[in-house]
Amino acid sequence: QAKKLGGDRIEPFRPALKTAVSGRLQLESDLRRALERGELFLVYQPIVRLADAQIAGFEALMRWESPKRGLVSPADFVPLAESCDLIVPLGQFALEEAARRLSDWRRLPGAESLTVSVNISSRQLIRQDLLSDVRAVLSRYQLAPGALKLEITESVVMDNPERSAQLLVRLRELGVGLSLDDFGTGYSSLAYLMRFPFDTLKIDQSFLRANNTHPQRPIIVQSIATMAHELGLAVVAEGVETEEDVARLRELKCEYAQSYLFSQPLTAEAVRKRLGDRRNGRRAS
Ligand code: C2E
Ligand code: MG
Ligand code: MG
Ligand code: MG
């Protein structure tokens, strides 16, 4: 489905979806069918290493190309899927598809250490079999566990802290990467969140928007990065919008950036092409 959208139109418009109950039920039943009809797909946004501006990996982001509604944003369908447990099969699809693509890309010369990050919702953590799903996918695609990263927000672990802690420890023991997503939007301190075995922290994009004129913004970003590093976490700056901020993040030794400034999310086909271009000495990101 991605192809017929053309090169750059993979960022969805967000027309106000019907909020009436009937509209919601219709959306739910359409989404239920979307998976089996192949209307869901993933796009991949490069995560760029700031030291050398090379692509270190990708975040897999879900898209729904609905014949009826056009391209629907995950901001509209993921919360719905979460509320009716559809997120479980959707999440399994994302894990499977992202791993399958990564194993293909990793065969390209110079791409052996690329990673893929997959977003995980609360319902998926509560399910006993996330661990076995992850194990199965790694073995099916012969991926080193470190090739896969799971992105989890604070609210997801706080929904069920005890159970999350147990599961995350086991995933970490397996060797899978664990990223704390959207950091700074919740209420927990980083000290508290360190009881979960995260190895990476993603600074929420609200702190890196150019229009965020909060006078303390630079110092907040600096404190987050410093504290994360002292706790042994790698740092990803999400949605950084200006070159000035990129320069500052480099000075702060922030390891990675993921934003439109470097690249929009790409279709799997475009990723392959981009990785090939890099090989031929063209600009990577
Ligand atoms: P997220 O995990 O925090 O993903 C980052 C979002 O920021 C993506 O939006 C990405 O396209 C957007 N973004 C990246 N760079 C920039 C930038 O420079 N400027 C701006 N304004 N935005 C930028 P997207 O793809 O619409 O996804 C939104 C959210 O939907 C994700 O936030 C994640 O919470 C959820 N989501 C997406 N795919 C999945 C999935 O497969 N499973 C689950 N559970 N959630 C997903
Ligand atoms: Mg994410
Ligand atoms: Mg995020
Ligand atoms: Mg987010």
CSV table of C-alpha atoms and ligand atoms in Angstrom, one decimal:
chain,number,residue,atom,x,y,z
A,1,GLN,CA,0.0,0.0,0.0
A,2,ALA,CA,2.9,2.3,0.8
A,3,LYS,CA,4.0,2.4,-2.8
A,4,LYS,CA,0.9,3.9,-4.3
A,5,LEU,CA,1.2,6.8,-1.9
A,6,GLY,CA,4.3,8.0,-3.8
A,7,GLY,CA,7.6,9.0,-2.4
A,8,ASP,CA,7.1,11.5,0.4
A,9,ARG,CA,3.4,11.3,1.2
A,10,ILE,CA,3.7,8.9,4.1
A,11,GLU,CA,2.9,11.3,6.8
A,12,PRO,CA,-0.8,11.1,7.4
A,13,PHE,CA,-3.2,14.0,7.4
A,14,ARG,CA,-5.4,14.0,10.5
A,15,PRO,CA,-8.9,14.9,9.5
A,16,ALA,CA,-11.1,15.0,12.6
A,17,LEU,CA,-12.4,11.5,12.9
A,18,LYS,CA,-16.0,11.0,13.9
A,19,THR,CA,-16.2,10.9,17.6
A,20,ALA,CA,-19.8,9.7,17.8
A,21,VAL,CA,-20.2,6.2,19.2
A,22,SER,CA,-21.3,4.8,15.9
A,23,GLY,CA,-18.3,6.3,14.2
A,24,ARG,CA,-16.0,4.8,16.8
A,25,LEU,CA,-17.6,1.4,16.4
A,26,GLN,CA,-17.3,1.6,12.7
A,27,LEU,CA,-13.6,2.6,13.0
A,28,GLU,CA,-13.0,-0.3,15.4
A,29,SER,CA,-14.6,-2.8,13.0
A,30,ASP,CA,-12.7,-1.4,10.0
A,31,LEU,CA,-9.4,-1.6,12.0
A,32,ARG,CA,-10.2,-5.2,13.0
A,33,ARG,CA,-10.3,-6.0,9.3
A,34,ALA,CA,-7.4,-3.8,8.3
A,35,LEU,CA,-4.8,-6.3,9.6
A,36,GLU,CA,-6.2,-9.3,7.6
A,37,ARG,CA,-6.7,-7.1,4.5
A,38,GLY,CA,-3.1,-6.0,4.6
A,39,GLU,CA,-3.9,-2.3,5.1
A,40,LEU,CA,-1.5,-1.9,7.9
A,41,PHE,CA,2.2,-1.4,7.3
A,42,LEU,CA,5.3,0.0,8.9
A,43,VAL,CA,7.4,3.0,8.0
A,44,TYR,CA,10.9,3.4,9.4
A,45,GLN,CA,12.4,6.6,10.7
A,46,PRO,CA,16.2,6.7,10.8
A,47,ILE,CA,17.9,7.1,14.2
A,48,VAL,CA,21.1,9.0,13.4
A,49,ARG,CA,24.3,8.8,15.4
A,50,LEU,CA,25.2,12.4,16.1
A,51,ALA,CA,29.0,11.8,16.2
A,52,ASP,CA,29.2,10.8,12.5
A,53,ALA,CA,25.7,11.5,11.1
A,54,GLN,CA,25.3,7.9,10.1
A,55,ILE,CA,22.1,5.9,10.5
A,56,ALA,CA,22.4,3.6,13.6
A,57,GLY,CA,18.9,2.1,13.3
A,58,PHE,CA,15.3,2.8,12.7
A,59,GLU,CA,12.1,3.3,14.7
A,60,ALA,CA,9.2,1.3,13.2
A,61,LEU,CA,6.0,3.4,13.0
A,62,MET,CA,2.7,1.9,12.1
A,63,ARG,CA,0.5,3.3,9.3
A,64,TRP,CA,-3.0,2.4,8.2
A,65,GLU,CA,-3.9,2.9,4.6
A,66,SER,CA,-7.7,2.7,4.8
A,67,PRO,CA,-9.5,2.5,1.5
A,68,LYS,CA,-12.4,4.5,3.1
A,69,ARG,CA,-10.5,7.0,5.2
A,70,GLY,CA,-7.1,7.4,3.5
A,71,LEU,CA,-4.0,7.3,5.6
A,72,VAL,CA,-4.9,7.2,9.3
A,73,SER,CA,-2.4,8.4,11.9
A,74,PRO,CA,-1.4,6.1,14.7
A,75,ALA,CA,-2.3,8.9,17.1
A,76,ASP,CA,-5.9,8.1,16.0
A,77,PHE,CA,-5.9,4.3,15.7
A,78,VAL,CA,-3.4,3.1,18.3
A,79,PRO,CA,-5.3,4.4,21.3
A,80,LEU,CA,-8.5,2.8,19.9
A,81,ALA,CA,-6.6,-0.5,19.3
A,82,GLU,CA,-5.4,-0.3,22.9
A,83,SER,CA,-8.9,0.2,24.3
A,84,CYS,CA,-10.2,-3.0,22.5
A,85,ASP,CA,-7.2,-5.2,22.8
A,86,LEU,CA,-6.7,-5.2,19.0
A,87,ILE,CA,-3.3,-3.8,19.9
A,88,VAL,CA,-2.1,-7.3,20.7
A,89,PRO,CA,-2.3,-8.7,17.1
A,90,LEU,CA,-1.3,-5.3,15.8
A,91,GLY,CA,1.8,-5.3,18.0
A,92,GLN,CA,2.6,-8.8,17.0
A,93,PHE,CA,2.4,-7.8,13.4
A,94,ALA,CA,4.8,-4.8,14.0
A,95,LEU,CA,7.3,-7.0,15.9
A,96,GLU,CA,7.3,-9.6,13.2
A,97,GLU,CA,7.4,-7.2,10.2
A,98,ALA,CA,10.1,-5.0,11.7
A,99,ALA,CA,12.3,-8.0,12.5
A,100,ARG,CA,11.8,-9.5,9.0
A,101,ARG,CA,12.8,-6.2,7.3
A,102,LEU,CA,15.8,-5.7,9.6
A,103,SER,CA,17.2,-9.1,8.9
A,104,ASP,CA,17.0,-8.3,5.2
A,105,TRP,CA,18.7,-4.9,5.6
A,106,ARG,CA,21.4,-6.3,7.8
A,107,ARG,CA,22.7,-8.4,4.9
A,108,LEU,CA,23.7,-5.3,3.1
A,109,PRO,CA,27.4,-4.4,3.3
A,110,GLY,CA,28.0,-2.0,6.2
A,111,ALA,CA,24.6,-2.6,7.6
A,112,GLU,CA,25.4,-5.5,9.9
A,113,SER,CA,24.9,-3.5,13.2
A,114,LEU,CA,21.6,-1.7,12.3
A,115,THR,CA,18.9,-1.9,15.0
A,116,VAL,CA,15.1,-1.6,14.8
A,117,SER,CA,13.0,-0.1,17.6
A,118,VAL,CA,9.4,-1.3,18.0
A,119,ASN,CA,6.8,0.5,20.2
A,120,ILE,CA,5.1,-1.6,22.9
A,121,SER,CA,1.8,-0.8,24.5
A,122,SER,CA,0.7,-1.6,28.0
A,123,ARG,CA,-1.6,-4.5,27.0
A,124,GLN,CA,1.3,-6.2,25.3
A,125,LEU,CA,3.5,-6.0,28.4
A,126,ILE,CA,0.8,-7.5,30.6
A,127,ARG,CA,0.5,-10.5,28.3
A,128,GLN,CA,2.7,-13.3,29.4
A,129,ASP,CA,3.9,-14.2,25.9
A,130,LEU,CA,5.7,-11.0,24.9
A,131,LEU,CA,8.9,-12.7,26.0
A,132,SER,CA,8.2,-15.8,23.9
A,133,ASP,CA,7.0,-13.7,20.9
A,134,VAL,CA,10.3,-11.8,21.1
A,135,ARG,CA,12.4,-15.0,21.4
A,136,ALA,CA,10.5,-16.6,18.5
A,137,VAL,CA,11.0,-13.6,16.2
A,138,LEU,CA,14.7,-13.3,17.0
A,139,SER,CA,15.2,-16.9,16.2
A,140,ARG,CA,13.0,-16.9,13.1
A,141,TYR,CA,15.0,-14.1,11.5
A,142,GLN,CA,18.3,-15.1,13.1
A,143,LEU,CA,18.8,-11.7,14.7
A,144,ALA,CA,21.2,-11.0,17.6
A,145,PRO,CA,19.0,-9.9,20.5
A,146,GLY,CA,20.7,-6.5,20.5
A,147,ALA,CA,19.4,-5.8,17.0
A,148,LEU,CA,15.9,-5.3,18.5
A,149,LYS,CA,14.9,-2.5,20.8
A,150,LEU,CA,11.6,-2.1,22.5
A,151,GLU,CA,10.2,1.4,23.1
A,152,ILE,CA,8.1,1.8,26.2
A,153,THR,CA,6.7,4.9,27.7
A,154,GLU,CA,6.6,5.7,31.4
A,155,SER,CA,2.8,5.4,31.4
A,156,VAL,CA,3.1,1.9,30.1
A,157,VAL,CA,5.3,0.7,32.9
A,158,MET,CA,3.4,2.6,35.5
A,159,ASP,CA,0.1,0.9,34.4
A,160,ASN,CA,1.6,-2.2,36.0
A,161,PRO,CA,5.0,-1.6,37.6
A,162,GLU,CA,5.5,-4.9,39.3
A,163,ARG,CA,4.7,-7.0,36.3
A,164,SER,CA,6.5,-4.7,33.9
A,165,ALA,CA,9.7,-4.8,36.0
A,166,GLN,CA,9.8,-8.6,36.0
A,167,LEU,CA,9.2,-8.8,32.2
A,168,LEU,CA,11.6,-6.0,31.4
A,169,VAL,CA,14.3,-7.7,33.4
A,170,ARG,CA,13.8,-10.9,31.5
A,171,LEU,CA,13.9,-9.1,28.1
A,172,ARG,CA,17.0,-7.3,29.2
A,173,GLU,CA,18.6,-10.6,30.2
A,174,LEU,CA,17.8,-11.9,26.8
A,175,GLY,CA,19.8,-9.0,25.4
A,176,VAL,CA,17.1,-6.9,23.8
A,177,GLY,CA,17.4,-3.1,24.1
A,178,LEU,CA,14.9,-1.2,26.1
A,179,SER,CA,14.2,2.5,25.4
A,180,LEU,CA,12.3,4.8,27.7
A,181,ASP,CA,10.1,6.7,25.2
A,182,ASP,CA,8.8,10.3,25.4
A,183,PHE,CA,10.8,11.0,28.6
A,184,GLY,CA,9.8,14.1,30.3
A,185,THR,CA,6.1,14.0,29.6
A,186,GLY,CA,5.1,12.0,32.7
A,187,TYR,CA,5.4,12.5,36.4
A,188,SER,CA,8.0,9.9,37.6
A,189,SER,CA,11.6,10.9,38.3
A,190,LEU,CA,14.3,9.3,36.3
A,191,ALA,CA,15.6,7.9,39.6
A,192,TYR,CA,12.4,6.0,40.1
A,193,LEU,CA,12.3,4.8,36.5
A,194,MET,CA,15.8,3.4,36.8
A,195,ARG,CA,14.3,0.5,38.7
A,196,PHE,CA,13.3,-0.7,35.2
A,197,PRO,CA,16.3,-1.9,33.2
A,198,PHE,CA,16.3,0.7,30.4
A,199,ASP,CA,19.5,1.2,28.5
A,200,THR,CA,18.3,4.2,26.4
A,201,LEU,CA,16.3,7.3,27.1
A,202,LYS,CA,14.4,9.2,24.4
A,203,ILE,CA,14.0,12.9,25.3
A,204,ASP,CA,10.4,13.9,24.3
A,205,GLN,CA,10.1,16.1,21.3
A,206,SER,CA,8.2,18.8,23.2
A,207,PHE,CA,11.6,19.8,24.7
A,208,LEU,CA,13.2,20.1,21.3
A,209,ARG,CA,10.5,22.0,19.3
A,210,ALA,CA,11.8,25.3,17.9
A,211,ASN,CA,8.6,27.0,19.1
A,212,ASN,CA,9.2,25.9,22.7
A,213,THR,CA,10.4,29.3,24.0
A,214,HIS,CA,10.4,28.2,27.6
A,215,PRO,CA,13.5,30.1,29.0
A,216,GLN,CA,14.7,27.0,30.9
A,217,ARG,CA,14.4,24.7,28.0
A,218,PRO,CA,18.1,24.4,27.2
A,219,ILE,CA,18.9,23.7,30.9
A,220,ILE,CA,16.1,21.0,31.1
A,221,VAL,CA,17.5,19.2,28.1
A,222,GLN,CA,21.0,19.5,29.5
A,223,SER,CA,20.0,18.1,32.8
A,224,ILE,CA,18.1,15.2,31.3
A,225,ALA,CA,21.1,14.3,29.1
A,226,THR,CA,23.6,14.6,31.9
A,227,MET,CA,21.5,12.6,34.4
A,228,ALA,CA,20.8,9.9,31.8
A,229,HIS,CA,24.5,9.5,31.0
A,230,GLU,CA,25.4,9.4,34.7
A,231,LEU,CA,22.9,6.5,35.0
A,232,GLY,CA,24.5,4.7,32.1
A,233,LEU,CA,21.8,5.4,29.5
A,234,ALA,CA,22.3,6.3,25.9
A,235,VAL,CA,20.3,9.4,24.8
A,236,VAL,CA,18.1,9.9,21.7
A,237,ALA,CA,16.8,13.4,21.0
A,238,GLU,CA,13.3,13.0,19.4
A,239,GLY,CA,12.0,15.6,17.0
A,240,VAL,CA,15.0,18.1,17.2
A,241,GLU,CA,14.1,20.9,14.8
A,242,THR,CA,17.1,23.3,14.5
A,243,GLU,CA,20.7,22.9,13.6
A,244,GLU,CA,21.5,25.0,16.7
A,245,ASP,CA,19.9,22.4,18.9
A,246,VAL,CA,21.8,19.6,17.1
A,247,ALA,CA,25.1,21.4,17.8
A,248,ARG,CA,24.2,21.7,21.4
A,249,LEU,CA,23.2,18.1,21.6
A,250,ARG,CA,26.5,17.1,20.2
A,251,GLU,CA,28.3,19.1,22.8
A,252,LEU,CA,26.2,17.3,25.5
A,253,LYS,CA,27.4,14.1,24.0
A,254,CYS,CA,23.9,13.0,23.2
A,255,GLU,CA,24.4,9.9,21.2
A,256,TYR,CA,21.5,9.9,18.7
A,257,ALA,CA,18.8,12.1,17.1
A,258,GLN,CA,15.6,11.1,15.4
A,259,SER,CA,13.7,13.9,13.6
A,260,TYR,CA,12.4,15.3,10.3
A,261,LEU,CA,15.6,17.4,10.2
A,262,PHE,CA,17.5,14.2,9.4
A,263,SER,CA,14.8,12.1,7.8
A,264,GLN,CA,11.0,11.6,7.6
A,265,PRO,CA,9.9,8.0,8.2
A,266,LEU,CA,10.6,6.0,5.1
A,267,THR,CA,8.8,3.0,3.5
A,268,ALA,CA,10.8,-0.3,3.7
A,269,GLU,CA,11.6,0.1,0.0
A,270,ALA,CA,13.0,3.6,0.6
A,271,VAL,CA,15.1,2.3,3.5
A,272,ARG,CA,16.7,-0.3,1.3
A,273,LYS,CA,17.4,2.3,-1.3
A,274,ARG,CA,18.8,4.7,1.2
A,275,LEU,CA,21.1,2.0,2.6
A,276,GLY,CA,22.3,1.2,-0.9
A,277,ASP,CA,23.0,4.9,-1.7
A,278,ARG,CA,25.0,5.2,1.5
A,279,ARG,CA,27.1,2.3,0.2
A,280,ASN,CA,27.7,4.2,-3.0
A,281,GLY,CA,29.1,7.1,-1.0
A,282,ARG,CA,26.1,9.4,-1.2
A,283,ARG,CA,24.8,11.3,1.9
A,284,ALA,CA,23.4,8.8,4.4
A,285,SER,CA,21.0,11.0,6.2
B,1,C2E,P1,6.5,7.8,19.2
B,1,C2E,O1,6.9,6.4,19.5
B,1,C2E,O2,7.1,8.8,20.2
B,1,C2E,O3,7.1,8.1,17.8
B,1,C2E,C1,7.7,9.3,17.4
B,1,C2E,C2,6.7,10.1,16.6
B,1,C2E,O4,7.2,11.4,16.3
B,1,C2E,C3,6.3,9.6,15.2
B,1,C2E,O5,4.9,9.9,15.0
B,1,C2E,C4,7.2,10.3,14.3
B,1,C2E,O6,6.8,10.3,13.0
B,1,C2E,C5,7.2,11.7,14.9
B,1,C2E,N1,8.3,12.5,14.6
B,1,C2E,C6,9.6,12.1,14.3
B,1,C2E,N2,10.4,13.2,14.0
B,1,C2E,C7,9.6,14.3,14.2
B,1,C2E,C8,9.9,15.7,14.0
B,1,C2E,O7,11.0,16.1,13.7
B,1,C2E,N3,8.8,16.5,14.2
B,1,C2E,C9,7.6,16.1,14.6
B,1,C2E,N4,6.6,17.0,14.8
B,1,C2E,N5,7.3,14.8,14.7
B,1,C2E,C10,8.3,13.9,14.5
B,1,C2E,P2,3.8,8.9,14.5
B,1,C2E,O8,4.5,7.9,13.5
B,1,C2E,O9,2.6,9.6,14.1
B,1,C2E,O10,3.5,8.0,15.8
B,1,C2E,C11,2.9,8.6,16.8
B,1,C2E,C12,2.8,7.6,18.0
B,1,C2E,O11,2.0,6.5,17.7
B,1,C2E,C13,4.2,7.1,18.4
B,1,C2E,O12,4.9,8.0,19.1
B,1,C2E,C14,3.8,5.8,19.2
B,1,C2E,O13,3.4,6.2,20.5
B,1,C2E,C15,2.5,5.4,18.5
B,1,C2E,N6,2.8,4.3,17.5
B,1,C2E,C16,3.3,4.3,16.3
B,1,C2E,N7,3.5,3.1,15.8
B,1,C2E,C17,3.2,2.2,16.8
B,1,C2E,C18,3.2,0.8,16.9
B,1,C2E,O14,3.6,0.0,16.0
B,1,C2E,N8,2.8,0.3,18.1
B,1,C2E,C19,2.4,1.1,19.2
B,1,C2E,N9,2.0,0.5,20.3
B,1,C2E,N10,2.4,2.4,19.1
B,1,C2E,C20,2.8,3.0,17.9
B,2,MG,MG,8.5,5.4,20.0
B,3,MG,MG,8.6,9.0,21.3
B,4,MG,MG,5.1,9.7,21.3
